[in-house]
Short mmCIF file of C-alpha atoms and ligand atoms in Angstrom, two decimals:
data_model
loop_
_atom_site.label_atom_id
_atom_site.label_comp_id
_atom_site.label_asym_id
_atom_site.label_seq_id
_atom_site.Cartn_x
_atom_site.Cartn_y
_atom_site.Cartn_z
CA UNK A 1 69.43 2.94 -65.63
CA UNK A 2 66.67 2.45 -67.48
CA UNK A 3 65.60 -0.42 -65.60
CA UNK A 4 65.83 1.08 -62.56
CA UNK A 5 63.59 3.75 -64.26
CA UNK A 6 61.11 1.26 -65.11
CA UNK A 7 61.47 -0.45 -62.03
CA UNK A 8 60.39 2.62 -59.93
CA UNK A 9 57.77 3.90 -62.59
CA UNK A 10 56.29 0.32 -61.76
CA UNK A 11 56.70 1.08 -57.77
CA UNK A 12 54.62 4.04 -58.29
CA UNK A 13 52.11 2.47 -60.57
CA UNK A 14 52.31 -0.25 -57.94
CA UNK A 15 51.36 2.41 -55.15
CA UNK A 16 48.72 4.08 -56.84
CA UNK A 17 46.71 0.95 -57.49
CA UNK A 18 47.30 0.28 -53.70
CA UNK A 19 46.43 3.77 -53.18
CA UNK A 20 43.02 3.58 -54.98
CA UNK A 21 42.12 0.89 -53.80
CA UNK A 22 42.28 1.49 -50.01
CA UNK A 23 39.89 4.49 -51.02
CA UNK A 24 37.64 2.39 -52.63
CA UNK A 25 37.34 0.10 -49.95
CA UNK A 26 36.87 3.10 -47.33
CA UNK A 27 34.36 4.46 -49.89
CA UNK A 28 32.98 1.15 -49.65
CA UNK A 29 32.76 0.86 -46.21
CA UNK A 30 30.85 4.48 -45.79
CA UNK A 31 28.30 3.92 -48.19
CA UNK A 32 27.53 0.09 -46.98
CA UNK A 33 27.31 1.94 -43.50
CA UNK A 34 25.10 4.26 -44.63
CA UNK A 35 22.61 1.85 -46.21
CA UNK A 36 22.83 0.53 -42.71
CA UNK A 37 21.65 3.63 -40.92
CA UNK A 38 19.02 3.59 -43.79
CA UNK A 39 17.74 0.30 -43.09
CA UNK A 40 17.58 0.90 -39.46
CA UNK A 41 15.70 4.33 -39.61
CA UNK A 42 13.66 2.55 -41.88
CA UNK A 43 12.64 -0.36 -39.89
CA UNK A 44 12.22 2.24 -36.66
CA UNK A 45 10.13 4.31 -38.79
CA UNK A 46 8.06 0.93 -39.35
CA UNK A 47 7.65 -0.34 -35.85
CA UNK A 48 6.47 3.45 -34.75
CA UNK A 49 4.18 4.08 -37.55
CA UNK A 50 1.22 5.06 -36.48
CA UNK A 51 -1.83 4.21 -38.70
CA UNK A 52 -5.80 4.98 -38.23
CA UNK A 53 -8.26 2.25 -39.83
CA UNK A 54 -11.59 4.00 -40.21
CA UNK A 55 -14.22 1.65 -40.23
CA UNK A 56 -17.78 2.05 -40.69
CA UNK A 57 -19.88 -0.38 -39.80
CA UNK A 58 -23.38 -1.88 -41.02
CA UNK A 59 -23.53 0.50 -44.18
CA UNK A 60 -24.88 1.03 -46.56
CA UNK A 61 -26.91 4.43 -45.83
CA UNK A 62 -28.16 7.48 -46.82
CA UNK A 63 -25.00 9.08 -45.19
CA UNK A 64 -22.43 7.22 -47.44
CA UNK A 65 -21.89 9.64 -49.77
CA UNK A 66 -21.38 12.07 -47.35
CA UNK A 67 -19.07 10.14 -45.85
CA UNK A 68 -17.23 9.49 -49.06
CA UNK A 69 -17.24 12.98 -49.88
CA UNK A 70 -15.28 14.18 -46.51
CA UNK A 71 -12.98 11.20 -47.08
CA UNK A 72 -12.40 12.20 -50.36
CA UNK A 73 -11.70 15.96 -49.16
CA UNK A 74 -9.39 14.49 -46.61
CA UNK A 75 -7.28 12.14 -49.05
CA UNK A 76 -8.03 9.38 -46.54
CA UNK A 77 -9.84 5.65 -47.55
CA UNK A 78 -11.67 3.79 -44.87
CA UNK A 79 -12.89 0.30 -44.58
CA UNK A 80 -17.10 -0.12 -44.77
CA UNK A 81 -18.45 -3.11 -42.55
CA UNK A 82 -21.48 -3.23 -44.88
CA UNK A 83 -24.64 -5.40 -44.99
CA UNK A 84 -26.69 -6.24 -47.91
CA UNK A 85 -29.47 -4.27 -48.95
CA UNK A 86 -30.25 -4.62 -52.66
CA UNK A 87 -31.82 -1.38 -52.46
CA UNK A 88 -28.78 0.92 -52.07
CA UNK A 89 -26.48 -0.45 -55.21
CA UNK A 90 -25.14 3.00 -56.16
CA UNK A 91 -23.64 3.24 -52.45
CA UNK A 92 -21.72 -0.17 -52.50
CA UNK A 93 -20.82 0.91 -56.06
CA UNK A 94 -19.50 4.48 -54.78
CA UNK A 95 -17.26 3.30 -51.80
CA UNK A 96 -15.24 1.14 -54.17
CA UNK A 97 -15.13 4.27 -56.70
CA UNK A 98 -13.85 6.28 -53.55
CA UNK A 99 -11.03 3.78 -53.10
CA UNK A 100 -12.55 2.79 -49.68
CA UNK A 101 -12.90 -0.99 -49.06
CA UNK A 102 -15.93 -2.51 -49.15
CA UNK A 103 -15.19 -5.76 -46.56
CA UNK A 104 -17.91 -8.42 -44.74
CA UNK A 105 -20.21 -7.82 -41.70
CA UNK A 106 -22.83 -10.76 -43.00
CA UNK A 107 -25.62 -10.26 -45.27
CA UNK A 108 -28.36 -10.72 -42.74
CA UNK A 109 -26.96 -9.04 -39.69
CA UNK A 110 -29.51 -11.09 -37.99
CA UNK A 111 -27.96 -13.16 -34.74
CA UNK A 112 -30.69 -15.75 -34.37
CA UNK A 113 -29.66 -16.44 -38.44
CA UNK A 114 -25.69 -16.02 -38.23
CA UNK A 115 -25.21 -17.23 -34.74
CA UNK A 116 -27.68 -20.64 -35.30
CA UNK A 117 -24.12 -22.52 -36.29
CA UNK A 118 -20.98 -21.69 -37.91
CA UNK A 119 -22.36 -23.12 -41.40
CA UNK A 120 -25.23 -20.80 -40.81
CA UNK A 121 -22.66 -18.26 -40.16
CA UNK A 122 -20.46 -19.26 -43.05
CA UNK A 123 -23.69 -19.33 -44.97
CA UNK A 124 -24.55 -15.62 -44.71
CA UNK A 125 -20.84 -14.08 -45.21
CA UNK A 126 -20.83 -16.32 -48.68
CA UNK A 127 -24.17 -14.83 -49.09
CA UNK A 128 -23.01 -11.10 -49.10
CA UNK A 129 -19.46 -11.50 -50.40
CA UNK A 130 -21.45 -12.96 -53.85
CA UNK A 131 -23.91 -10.26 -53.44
CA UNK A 132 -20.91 -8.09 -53.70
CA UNK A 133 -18.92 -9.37 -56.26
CA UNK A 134 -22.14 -9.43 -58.93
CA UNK A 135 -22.11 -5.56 -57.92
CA UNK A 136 -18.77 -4.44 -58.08
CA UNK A 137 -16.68 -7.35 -60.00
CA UNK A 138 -14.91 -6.82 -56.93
CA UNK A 139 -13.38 -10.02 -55.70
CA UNK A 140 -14.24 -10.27 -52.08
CA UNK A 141 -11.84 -9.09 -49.65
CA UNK A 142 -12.17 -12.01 -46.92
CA UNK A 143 -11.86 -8.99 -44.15
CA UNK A 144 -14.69 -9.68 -41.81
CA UNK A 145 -16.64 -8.18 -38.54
CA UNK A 146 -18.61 -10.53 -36.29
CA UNK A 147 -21.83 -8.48 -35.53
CA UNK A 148 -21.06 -7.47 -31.96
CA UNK A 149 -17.66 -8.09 -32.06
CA UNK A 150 -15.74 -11.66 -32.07
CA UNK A 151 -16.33 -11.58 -27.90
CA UNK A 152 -20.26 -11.18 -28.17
CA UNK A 153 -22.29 -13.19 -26.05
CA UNK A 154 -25.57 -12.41 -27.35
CA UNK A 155 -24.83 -15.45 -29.68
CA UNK A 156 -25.10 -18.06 -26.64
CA UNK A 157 -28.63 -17.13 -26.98
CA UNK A 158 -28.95 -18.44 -30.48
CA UNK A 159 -25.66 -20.79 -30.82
CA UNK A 160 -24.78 -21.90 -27.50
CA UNK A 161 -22.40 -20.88 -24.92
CA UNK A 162 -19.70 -22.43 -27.32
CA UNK A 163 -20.66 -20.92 -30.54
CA UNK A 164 -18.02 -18.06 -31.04
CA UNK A 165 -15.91 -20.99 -29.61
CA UNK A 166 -16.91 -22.63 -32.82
CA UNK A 167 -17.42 -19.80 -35.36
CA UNK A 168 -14.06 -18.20 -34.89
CA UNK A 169 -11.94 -20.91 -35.66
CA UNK A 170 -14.02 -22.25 -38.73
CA UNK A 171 -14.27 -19.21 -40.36
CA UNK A 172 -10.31 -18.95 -39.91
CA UNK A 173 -10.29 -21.99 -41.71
CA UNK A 174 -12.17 -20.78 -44.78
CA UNK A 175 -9.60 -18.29 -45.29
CA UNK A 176 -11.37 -15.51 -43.98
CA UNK A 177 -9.66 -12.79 -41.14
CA UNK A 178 -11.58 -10.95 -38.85
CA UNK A 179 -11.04 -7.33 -37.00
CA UNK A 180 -12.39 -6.06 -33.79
CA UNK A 181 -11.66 -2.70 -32.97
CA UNK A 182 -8.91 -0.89 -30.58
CA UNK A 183 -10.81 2.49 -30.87
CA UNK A 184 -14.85 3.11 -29.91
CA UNK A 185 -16.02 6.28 -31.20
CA UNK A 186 -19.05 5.41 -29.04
CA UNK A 187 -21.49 6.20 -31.73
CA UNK A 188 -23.29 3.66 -30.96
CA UNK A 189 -24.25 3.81 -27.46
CA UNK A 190 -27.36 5.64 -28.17
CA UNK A 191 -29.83 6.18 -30.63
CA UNK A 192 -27.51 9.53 -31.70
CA UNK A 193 -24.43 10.18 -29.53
CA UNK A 194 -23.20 13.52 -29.40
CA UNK A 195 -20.58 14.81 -31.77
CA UNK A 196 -18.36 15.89 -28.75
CA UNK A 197 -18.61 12.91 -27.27
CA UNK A 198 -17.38 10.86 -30.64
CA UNK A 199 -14.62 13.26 -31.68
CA UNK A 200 -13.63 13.12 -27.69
CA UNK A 201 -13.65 9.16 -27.62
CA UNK A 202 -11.47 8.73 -30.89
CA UNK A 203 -8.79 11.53 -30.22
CA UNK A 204 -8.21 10.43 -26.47
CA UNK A 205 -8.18 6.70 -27.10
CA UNK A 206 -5.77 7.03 -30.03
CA UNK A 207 -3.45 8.22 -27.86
CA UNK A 208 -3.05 5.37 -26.40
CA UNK A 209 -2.50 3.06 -29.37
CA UNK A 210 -0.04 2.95 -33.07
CA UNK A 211 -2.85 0.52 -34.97
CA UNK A 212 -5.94 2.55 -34.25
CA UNK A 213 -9.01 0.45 -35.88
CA UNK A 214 -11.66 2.99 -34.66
CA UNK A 215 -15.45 1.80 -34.75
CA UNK A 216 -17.97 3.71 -36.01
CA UNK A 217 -21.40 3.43 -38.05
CA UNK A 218 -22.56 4.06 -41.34
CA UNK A 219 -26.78 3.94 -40.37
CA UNK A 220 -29.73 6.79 -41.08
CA UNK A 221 -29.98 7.48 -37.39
CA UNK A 222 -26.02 8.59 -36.79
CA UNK A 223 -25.78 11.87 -38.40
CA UNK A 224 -23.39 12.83 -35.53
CA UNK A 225 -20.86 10.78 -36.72
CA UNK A 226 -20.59 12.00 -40.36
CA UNK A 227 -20.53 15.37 -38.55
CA UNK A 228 -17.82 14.36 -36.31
CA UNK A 229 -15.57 12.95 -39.50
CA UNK A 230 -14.05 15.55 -40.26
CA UNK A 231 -12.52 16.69 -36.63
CA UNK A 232 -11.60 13.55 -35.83
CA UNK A 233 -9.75 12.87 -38.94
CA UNK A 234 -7.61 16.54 -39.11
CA UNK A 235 -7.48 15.09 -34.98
CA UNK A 236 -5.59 12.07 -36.45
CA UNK A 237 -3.55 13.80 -38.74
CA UNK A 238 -2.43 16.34 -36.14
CA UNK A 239 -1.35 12.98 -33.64
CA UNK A 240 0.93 11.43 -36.51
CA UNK A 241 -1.61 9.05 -37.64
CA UNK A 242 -1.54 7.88 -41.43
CA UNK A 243 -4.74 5.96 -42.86
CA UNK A 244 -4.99 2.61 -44.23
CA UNK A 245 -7.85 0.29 -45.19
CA UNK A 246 -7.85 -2.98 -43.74
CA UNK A 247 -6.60 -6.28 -46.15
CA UNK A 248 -6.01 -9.89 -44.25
CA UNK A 249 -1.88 -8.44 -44.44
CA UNK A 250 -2.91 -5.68 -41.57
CA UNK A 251 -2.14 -6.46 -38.02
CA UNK A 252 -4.17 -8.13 -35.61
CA UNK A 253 -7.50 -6.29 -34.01
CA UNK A 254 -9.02 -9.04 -32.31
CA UNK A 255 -10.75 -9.29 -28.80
CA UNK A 256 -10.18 -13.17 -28.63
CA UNK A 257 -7.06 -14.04 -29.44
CA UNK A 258 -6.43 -16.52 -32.09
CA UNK A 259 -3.54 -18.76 -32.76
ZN1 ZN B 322 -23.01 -4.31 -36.73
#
């Protein structure tokens, strides 16, 4: 009898260890499910993300601190198209301090000089990125704007008909990424738009879009657009938008597309 004892005392161990296991592989099964559902409302969350990219162009100003100010009240960064002018080291100095992005719209800004060639063109962006770098100790960010956008044709004046033709894909080459722009704040179709008419652009034409890289101007004349910051960025907010600063990771912006 004691066998027999043993025997079914074994049974019952037997049948426990089946038991537990069968919950352990249902408990398995849940959680690996679950990490599933994670993953995918992850990777929805990703594609419908919608994120503003405020960019400034042709900067330094007077108005960059003011600009870095409401940015700074507004926990957003933005991305500063600048030039170079030696005289205005503290601003250059202050958007990196910000946490802003300081990334490459030429030195010169000057078509008949950047749009001669693309080593002319290559020339000038080398020119301000050291520029840069001796200010900050920043290394540059390769993130460029083609005064006028990468479509311009005031170029064919200076380069050719062929010369963004030319520009575009040699700059690509040198490791450098440019951005266009999917949102015109319209600041700078006059001498100084009005503020209305800059909030209205950005908020309606963000509507429209999830990467939002939204044009605007950091120059003395545009003191509409440092007073039209702030509504359109609590306008952005209230659409879903989070901010970002552009790097050569973001996605495309570009008005000539580029293989
Ligand atoms: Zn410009």
């Amino acid at each position: 009898m004691k066998v027999k004892f043993a025997n079914s005392k074994l049974a019952k161990n037997i049948n426990n260890i089946q038991k537990t296991n069968d919950n352990t592989v249902s408990e398995n099964k849940k959680l690996l499910s679950n990490v599933k559902k994670e993953q995918d409302n992850y990777k929805n969350k990703l594609k419908n993300r919608k994120v503003a990219y405020l960019t400034f162009d042709d900067g330094p100003s007077n108005h960059t601190e003011k600009i870095l100010n409401i940015l700074d009240e507004n926990n957003v960064h933005a991305t500063f198209f600048v030039n170079g002018k030696p005289e205005l080291t503290k601003e250059y100095k202050a958007i990196v301090k910000q946490g802003s992005i300081l990334a490459n719209h030429t030195y010169s800004h000057d078509y008949k000089t950047v749009y001669s060639s693309p080593e002319n063109f290559k020339k000038d962006i080398e020119k301000l990125d050291k520029f840069l770098e001796n200010l900050t100790g920043e290394k540059p960010s390769h993130v460029i704007r083609y005064p006028g956008g990468s479509n311009n044709t005031i170029s064919h004046s200076y380069g050719g008909p062929d010369i963004m033709k030319r520009v575009l894909p040699y700059m690509k080459k040198a490791g450098y990424k440019h951005f266009d722009w999917t949102v015109d704040s319209r600041d700078a179709e006059k001498f100084r738009q009005a503020t209305d008419v800059i909030i209205n652009s950005v908020l309606t034409q963000s509507k429209s879009t999830k990467n939002a890289v939204i044009l605007m101007h950091d120059l003395n004349p545009k003191t509409t657009t440092v007073e039209a910051l702030p509504t359109v960025i609590k306008g952005l907010k209230e659409q879903g938008f989070t901010f970002d600063v552009l790097t050569k990771d973001s996605p495309d912006a570009s008005f000539v597309k580029m293989n």
